[in-house]
Amino acid sequence: MFPKHLFLLIFLLDCQVRNFSPRTIQSYKSNLKYFLSQHSIDLTPEVLKDFLVHIRGKKHYSPSTVENYFAVLSSFFDWLEWEGVIEKNIVPQFRKRYLRYYKEQRHEERQLISLEQMRA
């Protein structure tokens, strides 16, 4: 098996082939380097829980940043599954169970205004 940094480089090349923007690729690279500096590609729910607690509690990342990290992890581990490196990507199930989407936390109803109100 390749070292984890090699998996990262090959994944980033795959992102280029899939025509991701340079900014997206840079963001993926940054997030994955941070995760892989602390963890291997042998993923368990406990590893994901520890990482979630770390970036929420110790790093105090915003809900949108936390969601971005887990979206990147999901994409990376989906690619590892596609390549046959891992059997199953567990990140989507983890996200469904442990992450509340920051946009869903708003409980206010939207109001439509009339044309007259808009003119005023």
XYZ file of C-alpha atoms in Angstrom, residues 7-116:
110
model
C -2.832 8.780 -1.890
C -3.415 12.483 -1.321
C -1.406 13.469 -4.405
C -3.156 10.909 -6.612
C -6.541 12.043 -5.304
C -5.720 15.672 -6.090
C -4.762 14.650 -9.630
C -8.119 12.902 -9.892
C -9.785 16.149 -8.811
C -7.995 17.938 -11.661
C -9.184 15.302 -14.132
C -12.719 15.821 -12.796
C -12.259 19.541 -13.567
C -12.484 20.867 -10.014
C -11.472 24.497 -9.709
C -7.942 25.292 -8.496
C -9.452 26.901 -5.387
C -11.454 23.744 -4.585
C -8.395 21.563 -5.077
C -6.345 23.798 -2.784
C -9.062 23.634 -0.135
C -9.253 19.833 -0.438
C -5.479 19.613 -0.144
C -5.363 21.779 2.971
C -8.187 19.949 4.749
C -6.873 16.502 3.879
C -3.291 17.319 4.844
C -4.529 18.418 8.246
C -6.628 15.281 8.732
C -3.934 12.907 7.421
C -1.279 14.533 9.620
C -3.154 13.052 12.581
C -4.883 9.967 11.167
C -4.366 7.111 8.756
C -6.684 6.055 5.956
C -7.919 3.197 8.152
C -11.093 4.957 9.152
C -13.381 4.035 12.029
C -16.342 5.862 13.559
C -14.173 6.522 16.631
C -11.537 8.273 14.518
C -14.229 10.450 12.952
C -15.743 11.236 16.362
C -12.336 12.230 17.739
C -11.703 14.443 14.730
C -15.135 16.044 15.029
C -14.589 16.792 18.724
C -11.147 18.177 17.895
C -12.227 20.613 15.184
C -15.414 21.663 16.991
C -14.121 21.824 20.551
C -10.409 22.510 20.406
C -10.208 24.410 17.134
C -13.619 26.091 17.532
C -14.387 25.832 13.831
C -17.733 27.151 12.648
C -20.463 24.681 11.643
C -19.894 25.496 7.965
C -16.146 24.796 8.261
C -16.848 21.519 10.068
C -19.247 20.571 7.291
C -16.631 21.458 4.671
C -14.058 19.233 6.359
C -16.428 16.287 6.369
C -17.510 16.914 2.774
C -13.847 16.766 1.752
C -13.285 13.617 3.813
C -16.319 12.026 2.210
C -15.045 12.841 -1.267
C -11.573 11.490 -0.487
C -12.818 8.262 1.055
C -15.323 7.847 -1.769
C -12.371 8.001 -4.163
C -10.467 5.448 -2.051
C -13.496 3.152 -2.279
C -13.719 3.730 -6.045
C -10.033 2.796 -6.383
C -10.527 -0.361 -4.302
C -8.218 0.798 -1.501
C -10.960 0.599 1.122
C -14.081 -1.521 1.227
C -16.587 1.164 2.199
C -16.717 4.908 2.764
C -18.283 5.402 6.202
C -18.204 9.201 6.145
C -21.708 9.726 4.642
C -23.337 7.653 7.395
C -21.297 9.497 10.005
C -22.336 12.877 8.621
C -25.976 11.864 8.639
C -25.780 10.838 12.290
C -23.445 13.425 13.836
C -23.531 16.589 11.766
C -26.379 19.014 11.762
C -26.217 21.125 8.711
C -25.657 24.717 9.663
C -28.303 25.949 7.241
C -30.933 23.761 8.900
C -30.388 25.383 12.283
C -32.470 28.380 11.298
C -36.084 27.926 12.238
C -37.468 31.121 10.849
C -40.069 31.029 8.123
C -39.615 33.074 5.019
C -42.247 35.620 4.202
C -43.268 36.647 0.752
C -44.036 40.297 0.344
C -46.403 41.875 -2.102
C -45.314 44.065 -4.990
C -46.687 47.079 -3.167
